[in-house]
Amino acid sequence: MGLSDLNFIFRFLPAFLLVYFLCPAKYRNVVLFGGSIVFCGFCSLPGAAILLGSVAVNYVLTRILDCRKSPAWRKGWLFGAVLFHVGLLCYFKYKAPSLPPGISFYTFTLLTAAIDVYRRAELPPRSFLELGAFAAMFPKLLSGPITAYHDTIEQVRRRKVTAKGVEYGLSLMIVGLAFKVIIADTLGILWHDIRTVGFESISTPLAWMGAAAYSVQLLFDFQGYSLMAVGLGSMLGFRLPRNFDHPYRALSVSEYYRRWHMSLGRWFRDYLYIPLGGSRRGTLRTVCNLLAVWLVTGIWHGVTLNFLLWGLALGFFIVMEKLWLGRLLDAYRWLAHLYVWFLIPLTWVIFAVTDLESLGIYFTRLFPFRGGGIAVNQRDWIIHGKNYLGFFLAALAVSCPLADSVWKRFWNTLAAKVLLFALFWVCVYRIVTGLHNPFLYLGF
Amino acid sequence: MRTRKHTTPLLSALAASMLCASLTAAVSAHGAFEKYDTDGWGQPIISVLMQGLAHRDSFWEPGGADAQDNSLLLASSQSNTGEIPDVLAGQREAAISGSVSGRQQDAGAAGSANGSGGSGEQHGAGAAGSANGSGGSGEQHGAGATGSANGSGGSGNQQGPEAVGSGGQPGAGAAGSANPSGTAVPQQDSAPTGSGNNAAGNPGSPQHTDAAVPGGSSHDAGSVVPDATPGAEQNPDAAAQAKPTQYAFTEVPREYFDDALFIGDSRVTGVELYSGWDNLTYYAEGGMTVYSMFQSKTAQAEGQTLTIEEALRKRSFGKIYLEIGINEMGTGTVDSFMEAYEAAVDHLRELQPDAILYVCGIMYVEQSKSESDPIFNNPAIQERNDRIAALADGENIFYLDINEVVTDETGNLNPDYTWDEVHLLGKYDVIWLEYFSSHGIVKDS
């Protein structure tokens, strides 16, 4: 049961909200934690058990880490905590036949609790319930945003549900749903069609269109999910961090990844890059640290070689930017835009095509210098272009700065509410007619 | 109207509308709206609300994950209104009638005493078994008792036992005596319908010695030899004499297709785009169904986009290939599908009386899909193909089965040929036309 699932929208969510709103504030964490476990159970029963077990172990570990023993002793326990969580994640990601829902995300969330308590940045959770509500809350359970313990635990303890928060959250949720169902899923069909035709047979323009389609699909799919999560959080009284900040406005690959899946990037910065020494220990060490972070990022997404390649390619460009490319990009903004818009879709192709042979074929279609291609139709991009141009333009329109200011100014007007209401039912219509996919990031 | 302290207009409006929708859905689950034909409104959501929920395990769940996935794959916007049970029921029914007809067929075959010996000689034993047979439905084989075996074979070949229950050798039992091809016998049992290309069964008949693949056209030879006894030697020329206008498949050049039209769904759009053959005319659209085929606005004529109906009234073709049927799998029964299919074929004949009409069997899906999908699986496809094959009359309508050339040794769509388990990869789309080239009908006029 994902957030764009009709059973979630029409059954789980209304029932949950009713109980949650009617319940006195001090019991809301019980409702939230219980509801989240039920939600997880709907996705997968064993998954719910693994989630509960993970939270329980983490709770014990944070209590242990809080006690006044020697630094070495505490360090040992922290090591144990990291080993347990990372080991569990690795087992399920790379060994087990199926991935328990949200494990990649809540494992990272739970790790922040252990590390923050170890660092004495924050007090340990006062109760199992508190930790459970923090780590398992259903809006962010399946695909984040990954919230750090020190950022969120205070809200778990004290938060206020307001009418405005509910309306704002609901509006965000509908926008997120529309991003996902209308834009991402439609462009997903183009990518699917390209796979169906086979990479050998697509024309070069279509290959580029496909790279763009997949990039936009991934952005709107994940951004849509994240908006829904933040919106749901807002309805429940939380202020969850935003996960996307218009990545395609970035002027370098490093900036792109400060704007893309921001919560994961922050996590890697705070809990991996900086502990490794960050950029304060000389150029060589910085380069190694960056590559290490990107290697881990790649592995986090998957173990097939293409994810490794993807992470390392990004690491390479980010290192280049740090060394000398950055100065060039700073000097010429237009060049920087072109660089990002050219390079990023190519990296997403590496991300999308898990089989290296097919990946090679795709790149020969993108750059047909040596000919190649079998039964290529040179005009296929025109046919597809006609069908999908509108959706590309819509994606562009809602991503431009004007859209931000319009949203900020008008979201709470009657006109916006009527539009959002209509948009919601359009989305439901599209879900009912089966023109949609599950969220892409559920696979990670 | 801005949100004030305690008002939540959007939430209230949504909650109210969702409540109404859920109530409607709950009521419709009890069949309250079934008498209204909401499908015709062309709005799936209304259908879902008003009637589609009755068959579902859970309201609001369109079909189930697989069905949903499939409707995406096939780019079909129809909602799968949970008619899997009907489909399955239809299958069982047909299986029963199939076995009945199979028995009848033995008798009928005895009458016609055809063997697949001829084809066996031509194609090697294995191919002989498969090339003949299949096709024909239970109804038709009632006639088998009179000693006729309506043939319309040419499908279900090269497949193992689970291969959609076709590939039978009609008349093989009787033919056993006249038939040197021993391989036919073990397959006999698996033949649900079993009818053969009787012409091919006439050893030595000049008519088919040059046929590329026996089967495919249906030859009503049974009536020719009503008094034939089991094991009797057949007059090799009898069939040919009785039906001088029957045609056999032959190799045709590419120019043959200059006045050909290929109508069909997304599988044909693939051929249009990637086969590289542009001398054919294509009226193809992803998600096209036989139910709304003639209204499909896919025909380019004189710089305009017309519906197929309009286009066929304006322009005439020498050959029409019809490839349709996969998108219809999720809705209706085999009977309701065939009713629409037959109507479409009749209408095509009416619009283009001079065209040779080729009806194509539905192409199979890949094994993993076939085994896991309650709707899009090869037994269900073959069941429909058998019925489509039965439409062939050997004179104006011919049956072609692409599965002869795109299946692997398991009898399912070759996994190397497809990425999505349903459509051919672009580089293999030309197989369709190569197959058509080796199965042309040439009428001397």
PDB file of N, CA and C in Angstrom, chain A residues 6-7 9-11 14 163 166-167 170-171 174 189 192 195-198 200-201 206 235 374-375 377 380 383 409 412-414 417 420-421 424-425 428-429 431-434 436-437, chain B residues 1-11 13-14 17-18 21-22 42-45 48 58-62 68 71-73 76-79 273-274 419-420 423-427:
ATOM      1  N   LEU A   6      -5.164   3.606  -3.984  1.00  0.00           N
ATOM      2  CA  LEU A   6      -6.533   4.025  -3.636  1.00  0.00           C
ATOM      3  C   LEU A   6      -6.955   3.504  -2.267  1.00  0.00           C
ATOM      4  N   ASN A   7      -6.456   2.346  -1.910  1.00  0.00           N
ATOM      5  CA  ASN A   7      -6.802   1.828  -0.581  1.00  0.00           C
ATOM      6  C   ASN A   7      -6.244   2.718   0.520  1.00  0.00           C
ATOM      7  N   ILE A   9      -5.629   6.061   0.083  1.00  0.00           N
ATOM      8  CA  ILE A   9      -6.302   7.363   0.015  1.00  0.00           C
ATOM      9  C   ILE A   9      -7.749   7.269   0.493  1.00  0.00           C
ATOM     10  N   PHE A  10      -8.415   6.205   0.127  1.00  0.00           N
ATOM     11  CA  PHE A  10      -9.842   6.133   0.431  1.00  0.00           C
ATOM     12  C   PHE A  10     -10.170   5.385   1.716  1.00  0.00           C
ATOM     13  N   ARG A  11      -9.236   4.649   2.237  1.00  0.00           N
ATOM     14  CA  ARG A  11      -9.574   3.882   3.431  1.00  0.00           C
ATOM     15  C   ARG A  11      -8.666   4.177   4.601  1.00  0.00           C
ATOM     16  N   PRO A  14      -8.371   8.242   5.633  1.00  0.00           N
ATOM     17  CA  PRO A  14      -9.525   8.823   6.332  1.00  0.00           C
ATOM     18  C   PRO A  14      -9.732   8.214   7.718  1.00  0.00           C
ATOM     19  N   ALA A 163      -5.712  23.951  11.878  1.00  0.00           N
ATOM     20  CA  ALA A 163      -6.548  23.886  10.667  1.00  0.00           C
ATOM     21  C   ALA A 163      -5.722  24.287   9.447  1.00  0.00           C
ATOM     22  N   VAL A 166      -3.401  21.570   8.420  1.00  0.00           N
ATOM     23  CA  VAL A 166      -4.120  20.483   7.755  1.00  0.00           C
ATOM     24  C   VAL A 166      -4.412  20.859   6.304  1.00  0.00           C
ATOM     25  N   GLU A 167      -4.897  22.080   6.111  1.00  0.00           N
ATOM     26  CA  GLU A 167      -5.225  22.504   4.750  1.00  0.00           C
ATOM     27  C   GLU A 167      -3.976  22.575   3.878  1.00  0.00           C
ATOM     28  N   LEU A 170      -2.794  19.075   3.107  1.00  0.00           N
ATOM     29  CA  LEU A 170      -3.655  18.423   2.123  1.00  0.00           C
ATOM     30  C   LEU A 170      -3.370  18.962   0.717  1.00  0.00           C
ATOM     31  N   SER A 171      -3.173  20.283   0.643  1.00  0.00           N
ATOM     32  CA  SER A 171      -2.873  20.884  -0.661  1.00  0.00           C
ATOM     33  C   SER A 171      -1.560  20.327  -1.211  1.00  0.00           C
ATOM     34  N   ILE A 174      -2.028  16.796  -2.483  1.00  0.00           N
ATOM     35  CA  ILE A 174      -2.680  16.694  -3.795  1.00  0.00           C
ATOM     36  C   ILE A 174      -1.703  17.072  -4.904  1.00  0.00           C
ATOM     37  N   ILE A 189       5.523   6.059 -19.228  1.00  0.00           N
ATOM     38  CA  ILE A 189       5.061   5.237 -20.345  1.00  0.00           C
ATOM     39  C   ILE A 189       6.015   5.400 -21.537  1.00  0.00           C
ATOM     40  N   HIS A 192       8.955   3.345 -20.820  1.00  0.00           N
ATOM     41  CA  HIS A 192       8.557   1.949 -20.984  1.00  0.00           C
ATOM     42  C   HIS A 192       8.471   1.580 -22.466  1.00  0.00           C
ATOM     43  N   ARG A 195      11.847   0.996 -23.892  1.00  0.00           N
ATOM     44  CA  ARG A 195      12.375  -0.322 -23.513  1.00  0.00           C
ATOM     45  C   ARG A 195      11.708  -1.415 -24.345  1.00  0.00           C
ATOM     46  N   THR A 196      10.416  -1.236 -24.591  1.00  0.00           N
ATOM     47  CA  THR A 196       9.679  -2.243 -25.348  1.00  0.00           C
ATOM     48  C   THR A 196      10.197  -2.341 -26.780  1.00  0.00           C
ATOM     49  N   VAL A 197      10.487  -1.186 -27.366  1.00  0.00           N
ATOM     50  CA  VAL A 197      11.006  -1.174 -28.738  1.00  0.00           C
ATOM     51  C   VAL A 197      12.409  -1.784 -28.762  1.00  0.00           C
ATOM     52  N   GLY A 198      13.151  -1.586 -27.689  1.00  0.00           N
ATOM     53  CA  GLY A 198      14.522  -2.073 -27.651  1.00  0.00           C
ATOM     54  C   GLY A 198      15.460  -0.934 -28.003  1.00  0.00           C
ATOM     55  N   GLU A 200      18.233  -0.832 -29.398  1.00  0.00           N
ATOM     56  CA  GLU A 200      18.901  -0.880 -30.708  1.00  0.00           C
ATOM     57  C   GLU A 200      18.133  -0.082 -31.747  1.00  0.00           C
ATOM     58  N   SER A 201      16.830  -0.036 -31.576  1.00  0.00           N
ATOM     59  CA  SER A 201      15.995   0.465 -32.666  1.00  0.00           C
ATOM     60  C   SER A 201      15.518   1.898 -32.489  1.00  0.00           C
ATOM     61  N   LEU A 206      15.236  10.213 -30.126  1.00  0.00           N
ATOM     62  CA  LEU A 206      14.378   9.521 -29.161  1.00  0.00           C
ATOM     63  C   LEU A 206      15.189   9.058 -27.957  1.00  0.00           C
ATOM     64  N   MET A 235      -0.278  17.673   8.014  1.00  0.00           N
ATOM     65  CA  MET A 235      -1.631  17.395   8.521  1.00  0.00           C
ATOM     66  C   MET A 235      -1.570  16.832   9.936  1.00  0.00           C
ATOM     67  N   ILE A 374      19.687  -1.133 -35.049  1.00  0.00           N
ATOM     68  CA  ILE A 374      19.051  -2.127 -35.909  1.00  0.00           C
ATOM     69  C   ILE A 374      17.601  -1.709 -36.101  1.00  0.00           C
ATOM     70  N   ALA A 375      17.157  -1.699 -37.342  1.00  0.00           N
ATOM     71  CA  ALA A 375      15.766  -1.363 -37.657  1.00  0.00           C
ATOM     72  C   ALA A 375      15.358  -0.035 -37.020  1.00  0.00           C
ATOM     73  N   ASN A 377      13.961   3.591 -36.686  1.00  0.00           N
ATOM     74  CA  ASN A 377      13.037   4.475 -37.370  1.00  0.00           C
ATOM     75  C   ASN A 377      13.434   5.901 -37.013  1.00  0.00           C
ATOM     76  N   ASP A 380      10.749   8.252 -35.281  1.00  0.00           N
ATOM     77  CA  ASP A 380       9.959   7.804 -34.127  1.00  0.00           C
ATOM     78  C   ASP A 380       9.843   8.874 -33.043  1.00  0.00           C
ATOM     79  N   ILE A 383       6.764  11.095 -33.466  1.00  0.00           N
ATOM     80  CA  ILE A 383       5.513  10.468 -33.030  1.00  0.00           C
ATOM     81  C   ILE A 383       5.394  10.524 -31.514  1.00  0.00           C
ATOM     82  N   ARG A 409       1.583  32.525  -3.027  1.00  0.00           N
ATOM     83  CA  ARG A 409       0.613  33.592  -2.894  1.00  0.00           C
ATOM     84  C   ARG A 409      -0.815  33.056  -2.888  1.00  0.00           C
ATOM     85  N   ASN A 412      -3.874  29.327  -0.658  1.00  0.00           N
ATOM     86  CA  ASN A 412      -4.958  29.302   0.321  1.00  0.00           C
ATOM     87  C   ASN A 412      -6.195  30.054  -0.147  1.00  0.00           C
ATOM     88  N   THR A 413      -6.316  30.265  -1.457  1.00  0.00           N
ATOM     89  CA  THR A 413      -7.512  30.955  -1.940  1.00  0.00           C
ATOM     90  C   THR A 413      -8.566  29.942  -2.369  1.00  0.00           C
ATOM     91  N   LEU A 414      -9.766  30.442  -2.522  1.00  0.00           N
ATOM     92  CA  LEU A 414     -10.864  29.553  -2.918  1.00  0.00           C
ATOM     93  C   LEU A 414     -10.590  28.942  -4.298  1.00  0.00           C
ATOM     94  N   LYS A 417      -8.329  26.112  -4.090  1.00  0.00           N
ATOM     95  CA  LYS A 417      -8.959  24.936  -3.470  1.00  0.00           C
ATOM     96  C   LYS A 417      -9.858  24.203  -4.457  1.00  0.00           C
ATOM     97  N   LEU A 420      -7.525  22.388  -6.762  1.00  0.00           N
ATOM     98  CA  LEU A 420      -6.919  21.223  -6.106  1.00  0.00           C
ATOM     99  C   LEU A 420      -7.942  20.102  -5.968  1.00  0.00           C
ATOM    100  N   PHE A 421      -9.160  20.479  -5.668  1.00  0.00           N
ATOM    101  CA  PHE A 421     -10.222  19.482  -5.552  1.00  0.00           C
ATOM    102  C   PHE A 421     -10.369  18.735  -6.877  1.00  0.00           C
ATOM    103  N   PHE A 424      -7.405  16.503  -7.612  1.00  0.00           N
ATOM    104  CA  PHE A 424      -7.458  15.264  -6.838  1.00  0.00           C
ATOM    105  C   PHE A 424      -8.278  14.213  -7.578  1.00  0.00           C
ATOM    106  N   TRP A 425      -9.441  14.634  -8.074  1.00  0.00           N
ATOM    107  CA  TRP A 425     -10.294  13.639  -8.737  1.00  0.00           C
ATOM    108  C   TRP A 425      -9.744  13.225 -10.095  1.00  0.00           C
ATOM    109  N   VAL A 428      -7.372  10.558  -9.151  1.00  0.00           N
ATOM    110  CA  VAL A 428      -8.072   9.312  -8.808  1.00  0.00           C
ATOM    111  C   VAL A 428      -8.533   8.617 -10.081  1.00  0.00           C
ATOM    112  N   TYR A 429      -9.034   9.425 -10.999  1.00  0.00           N
ATOM    113  CA  TYR A 429      -9.485   8.862 -12.271  1.00  0.00           C
ATOM    114  C   TYR A 429      -8.355   8.110 -12.954  1.00  0.00           C
ATOM    115  N   ILE A 431      -5.696   6.880 -11.607  1.00  0.00           N
ATOM    116  CA  ILE A 431      -5.301   5.674 -10.866  1.00  0.00           C
ATOM    117  C   ILE A 431      -6.293   4.550 -11.153  1.00  0.00           C
ATOM    118  N   VAL A 432      -7.590   4.910 -11.151  1.00  0.00           N
ATOM    119  CA  VAL A 432      -8.614   3.893 -11.392  1.00  0.00           C
ATOM    120  C   VAL A 432      -8.438   3.279 -12.775  1.00  0.00           C
ATOM    121  N   THR A 433      -8.129   4.104 -13.758  1.00  0.00           N
ATOM    122  CA  THR A 433      -7.998   3.553 -15.100  1.00  0.00           C
ATOM    123  C   THR A 433      -6.669   2.842 -15.298  1.00  0.00           C
ATOM    124  N   GLY A 434      -5.881   2.788 -14.244  1.00  0.00           N
ATOM    125  CA  GLY A 434      -4.697   1.946 -14.314  1.00  0.00           C
ATOM    126  C   GLY A 434      -3.514   2.573 -15.004  1.00  0.00           C
ATOM    127  N   HIS A 436      -1.030   4.147 -14.061  1.00  0.00           N
ATOM    128  CA  HIS A 436       0.032   4.610 -13.170  1.00  0.00           C
ATOM    129  C   HIS A 436       0.857   3.444 -12.633  1.00  0.00           C
ATOM    130  N   ASN A 437       2.014   3.790 -12.129  1.00  0.00           N
ATOM    131  CA  ASN A 437       2.966   2.802 -11.584  1.00  0.00           C
ATOM    132  C   ASN A 437       3.105   3.012 -10.099  1.00  0.00           C
TER     133      ASN A 437
ATOM    134  N   MET B   1     -12.167  33.104  -0.092  1.00  0.00           N
ATOM    135  CA  MET B   1     -12.398  32.452   1.218  1.00  0.00           C
ATOM    136  C   MET B   1     -11.085  31.851   1.700  1.00  0.00           C
ATOM    137  N   ARG B   2     -10.551  32.386   2.719  1.00  0.00           N
ATOM    138  CA  ARG B   2      -9.305  31.854   3.256  1.00  0.00           C
ATOM    139  C   ARG B   2      -9.611  30.900   4.400  1.00  0.00           C
ATOM    140  N   THR B   3      -8.663  30.048   4.609  1.00  0.00           N
ATOM    141  CA  THR B   3      -8.848  29.124   5.719  1.00  0.00           C
ATOM    142  C   THR B   3      -8.808  29.917   7.014  1.00  0.00           C
ATOM    143  N   ARG B   4      -9.845  29.803   7.779  1.00  0.00           N
ATOM    144  CA  ARG B   4      -9.840  30.487   9.070  1.00  0.00           C
ATOM    145  C   ARG B   4      -9.436  29.481  10.129  1.00  0.00           C
ATOM    146  N   LYS B   5      -9.539  29.978  11.326  1.00  0.00           N
ATOM    147  CA  LYS B   5      -8.937  29.193  12.393  1.00  0.00           C
ATOM    148  C   LYS B   5      -9.445  27.747  12.452  1.00  0.00           C
ATOM    149  N   HIS B   6     -10.736  27.611  12.357  1.00  0.00           N
ATOM    150  CA  HIS B   6     -11.249  26.253  12.544  1.00  0.00           C
ATOM    151  C   HIS B   6     -11.953  25.701  11.319  1.00  0.00           C
ATOM    152  N   THR B   7     -11.699  26.295  10.173  1.00  0.00           N
ATOM    153  CA  THR B   7     -12.356  25.750   8.985  1.00  0.00           C
ATOM    154  C   THR B   7     -11.325  25.128   8.057  1.00  0.00           C
ATOM    155  N   THR B   8     -11.722  24.040   7.508  1.00  0.00           N
ATOM    156  CA  THR B   8     -10.836  23.359   6.570  1.00  0.00           C
ATOM    157  C   THR B   8     -11.650  23.033   5.325  1.00  0.00           C
ATOM    158  N   PRO B   9     -11.878  24.031   4.472  1.00  0.00           N
ATOM    159  CA  PRO B   9     -12.781  23.814   3.338  1.00  0.00           C
ATOM    160  C   PRO B   9     -12.329  22.696   2.399  1.00  0.00           C
ATOM    161  N   LEU B  10     -11.047  22.653   2.118  1.00  0.00           N
ATOM    162  CA  LEU B  10     -10.596  21.630   1.163  1.00  0.00           C
ATOM    163  C   LEU B  10     -10.783  20.236   1.751  1.00  0.00           C
ATOM    164  N   LEU B  11     -10.385  20.117   3.008  1.00  0.00           N
ATOM    165  CA  LEU B  11     -10.537  18.812   3.655  1.00  0.00           C
ATOM    166  C   LEU B  11     -12.003  18.418   3.704  1.00  0.00           C
ATOM    167  N   ALA B  13     -14.512  19.411   1.790  1.00  0.00           N
ATOM    168  CA  ALA B  13     -15.056  19.094   0.471  1.00  0.00           C
ATOM    169  C   ALA B  13     -14.574  17.730   0.002  1.00  0.00           C
ATOM    170  N   LEU B  14     -13.291  17.479   0.204  1.00  0.00           N
ATOM    171  CA  LEU B  14     -12.748  16.186  -0.225  1.00  0.00           C
ATOM    172  C   LEU B  14     -13.365  15.053   0.559  1.00  0.00           C
ATOM    173  N   SER B  17     -16.874  14.420  -0.682  1.00  0.00           N
ATOM    174  CA  SER B  17     -16.964  13.778  -1.997  1.00  0.00           C
ATOM    175  C   SER B  17     -16.458  12.347  -1.950  1.00  0.00           C
ATOM    176  N   MET B  18     -15.416  12.125  -1.148  1.00  0.00           N
ATOM    177  CA  MET B  18     -14.908  10.755  -1.044  1.00  0.00           C
ATOM    178  C   MET B  18     -15.920   9.847  -0.365  1.00  0.00           C
ATOM    179  N   ALA B  21     -18.491   8.992  -2.939  1.00  0.00           N
ATOM    180  CA  ALA B  21     -17.952   8.016  -3.892  1.00  0.00           C
ATOM    181  C   ALA B  21     -17.878   6.635  -3.268  1.00  0.00           C
ATOM    182  N   SER B  22     -17.410   6.589  -2.020  1.00  0.00           N
ATOM    183  CA  SER B  22     -17.279   5.287  -1.367  1.00  0.00           C
ATOM    184  C   SER B  22     -18.646   4.650  -1.154  1.00  0.00           C
ATOM    185  N   GLY B  42     -18.024   5.503 -21.818  1.00  0.00           N
ATOM    186  CA  GLY B  42     -16.621   5.739 -22.109  1.00  0.00           C
ATOM    187  C   GLY B  42     -15.847   6.327 -20.948  1.00  0.00           C
ATOM    188  N   GLN B  43     -16.395   6.265 -19.783  1.00  0.00           N
ATOM    189  CA  GLN B  43     -15.717   6.829 -18.620  1.00  0.00           C
ATOM    190  C   GLN B  43     -15.474   5.730 -17.594  1.00  0.00           C
ATOM    191  N   PRO B  44     -14.317   5.159 -17.605  1.00  0.00           N
ATOM    192  CA  PRO B  44     -14.069   4.026 -16.711  1.00  0.00           C
ATOM    193  C   PRO B  44     -14.410   4.316 -15.259  1.00  0.00           C
ATOM    194  N   ILE B  45     -14.144   5.546 -14.814  1.00  0.00           N
ATOM    195  CA  ILE B  45     -14.364   5.792 -13.392  1.00  0.00           C
ATOM    196  C   ILE B  45     -15.833   5.631 -13.057  1.00  0.00           C
ATOM    197  N   VAL B  48     -16.548   2.020 -12.964  1.00  0.00           N
ATOM    198  CA  VAL B  48     -16.016   1.429 -11.741  1.00  0.00           C
ATOM    199  C   VAL B  48     -16.947   1.729 -10.582  1.00  0.00           C
ATOM    200  N   SER B  58     -11.973  -5.959  -3.479  1.00  0.00           N
ATOM    201  CA  SER B  58     -11.988  -4.780  -2.642  1.00  0.00           C
ATOM    202  C   SER B  58     -12.406  -3.614  -3.506  1.00  0.00           C
ATOM    203  N   PHE B  59     -13.195  -2.736  -2.958  1.00  0.00           N
ATOM    204  CA  PHE B  59     -13.622  -1.578  -3.742  1.00  0.00           C
ATOM    205  C   PHE B  59     -12.385  -0.819  -4.154  1.00  0.00           C
ATOM    206  N   TRP B  60     -12.504  -0.128  -5.178  1.00  0.00           N
ATOM    207  CA  TRP B  60     -11.470   0.811  -5.593  1.00  0.00           C
ATOM    208  C   TRP B  60     -10.225   0.147  -6.107  1.00  0.00           C
ATOM    209  N   GLU B  61     -10.216  -1.124  -6.089  1.00  0.00           N
ATOM    210  CA  GLU B  61      -8.990  -1.738  -6.576  1.00  0.00           C
ATOM    211  C   GLU B  61      -9.223  -2.211  -7.986  1.00  0.00           C
ATOM    212  N   PRO B  62      -8.658  -1.544  -8.935  1.00  0.00           N
ATOM    213  CA  PRO B  62      -8.955  -1.918 -10.306  1.00  0.00           C
ATOM    214  C   PRO B  62      -8.302  -3.229 -10.693  1.00  0.00           C
ATOM    215  N   GLN B  68      -3.599  -4.301 -13.410  1.00  0.00           N
ATOM    216  CA  GLN B  68      -3.293  -2.894 -13.541  1.00  0.00           C
ATOM    217  C   GLN B  68      -2.016  -2.724 -14.358  1.00  0.00           C
ATOM    218  N   SER B  71      -2.653  -3.366 -17.956  1.00  0.00           N
ATOM    219  CA  SER B  71      -3.339  -2.361 -18.740  1.00  0.00           C
ATOM    220  C   SER B  71      -2.355  -1.248 -19.069  1.00  0.00           C
ATOM    221  N   LEU B  72      -1.376  -1.098 -18.227  1.00  0.00           N
ATOM    222  CA  LEU B  72      -0.342  -0.116 -18.557  1.00  0.00           C
ATOM    223  C   LEU B  72       0.508  -0.638 -19.710  1.00  0.00           C
ATOM    224  N   LEU B  73       0.890  -1.870 -19.570  1.00  0.00           N
ATOM    225  CA  LEU B  73       1.757  -2.457 -20.585  1.00  0.00           C
ATOM    226  C   LEU B  73       1.133  -2.368 -21.959  1.00  0.00           C
ATOM    227  N   SER B  76      -3.583   0.268 -22.648  1.00  0.00           N
ATOM    228  CA  SER B  76      -5.010   0.202 -22.888  1.00  0.00           C
ATOM    229  C   SER B  76      -5.690   0.922 -21.756  1.00  0.00           C
ATOM    230  N   SER B  77      -6.627   1.751 -22.090  1.00  0.00           N
ATOM    231  CA  SER B  77      -7.230   2.536 -21.026  1.00  0.00           C
ATOM    232  C   SER B  77      -8.461   1.858 -20.470  1.00  0.00           C
ATOM    233  N   GLN B  78      -8.746   0.713 -20.988  1.00  0.00           N
ATOM    234  CA  GLN B  78      -9.935   0.076 -20.441  1.00  0.00           C
ATOM    235  C   GLN B  78      -9.636  -0.387 -19.031  1.00  0.00           C
ATOM    236  N   SER B  79     -10.620  -0.302 -18.196  1.00  0.00           N
ATOM    237  CA  SER B  79     -10.378  -0.827 -16.863  1.00  0.00           C
ATOM    238  C   SER B  79     -10.732  -2.298 -16.897  1.00  0.00           C
ATOM    239  N   LEU B 273       6.258   1.026 -37.292  1.00  0.00           N
ATOM    240  CA  LEU B 273       7.384   1.916 -37.012  1.00  0.00           C
ATOM    241  C   LEU B 273       8.731   1.261 -37.284  1.00  0.00           C
ATOM    242  N   TYR B 274       8.844  -0.025 -37.033  1.00  0.00           N
ATOM    243  CA  TYR B 274      10.181  -0.607 -37.010  1.00  0.00           C
ATOM    244  C   TYR B 274      10.446  -1.718 -38.011  1.00  0.00           C
ATOM    245  N   TRP B 419      11.017  -7.426 -24.650  1.00  0.00           N
ATOM    246  CA  TRP B 419      11.447  -6.905 -23.361  1.00  0.00           C
ATOM    247  C   TRP B 419      10.297  -6.922 -22.360  1.00  0.00           C
ATOM    248  N   ASP B 420       9.121  -6.541 -22.832  1.00  0.00           N
ATOM    249  CA  ASP B 420       7.993  -6.420 -21.901  1.00  0.00           C
ATOM    250  C   ASP B 420       7.138  -7.671 -21.850  1.00  0.00           C
ATOM    251  N   HIS B 423       5.226  -7.478 -26.337  1.00  0.00           N
ATOM    252  CA  HIS B 423       5.462  -6.933 -27.672  1.00  0.00           C
ATOM    253  C   HIS B 423       6.814  -7.396 -28.202  1.00  0.00           C
ATOM    254  N   LEU B 424       6.910  -7.514 -29.524  1.00  0.00           N
ATOM    255  CA  LEU B 424       8.207  -7.826 -30.107  1.00  0.00           C
ATOM    256  C   LEU B 424       9.103  -6.597 -30.015  1.00  0.00           C
ATOM    257  N   LEU B 425      10.382  -6.826 -29.830  1.00  0.00           N
ATOM    258  CA  LEU B 425      11.339  -5.731 -29.923  1.00  0.00           C
ATOM    259  C   LEU B 425      11.303  -5.179 -31.351  1.00  0.00           C
ATOM    260  N   GLY B 426      11.641  -3.910 -31.472  1.00  0.00           N
ATOM    261  CA  GLY B 426      11.582  -3.273 -32.785  1.00  0.00           C
ATOM    262  C   GLY B 426      12.334  -4.046 -33.858  1.00  0.00           C
ATOM    263  N   LYS B 427      13.493  -4.583 -33.491  1.00  0.00           N
ATOM    264  CA  LYS B 427      14.297  -5.246 -34.515  1.00  0.00           C
ATOM    265  C   LYS B 427      13.677  -6.559 -34.984  1.00  0.00           C
TER     266      LYS B 427
END
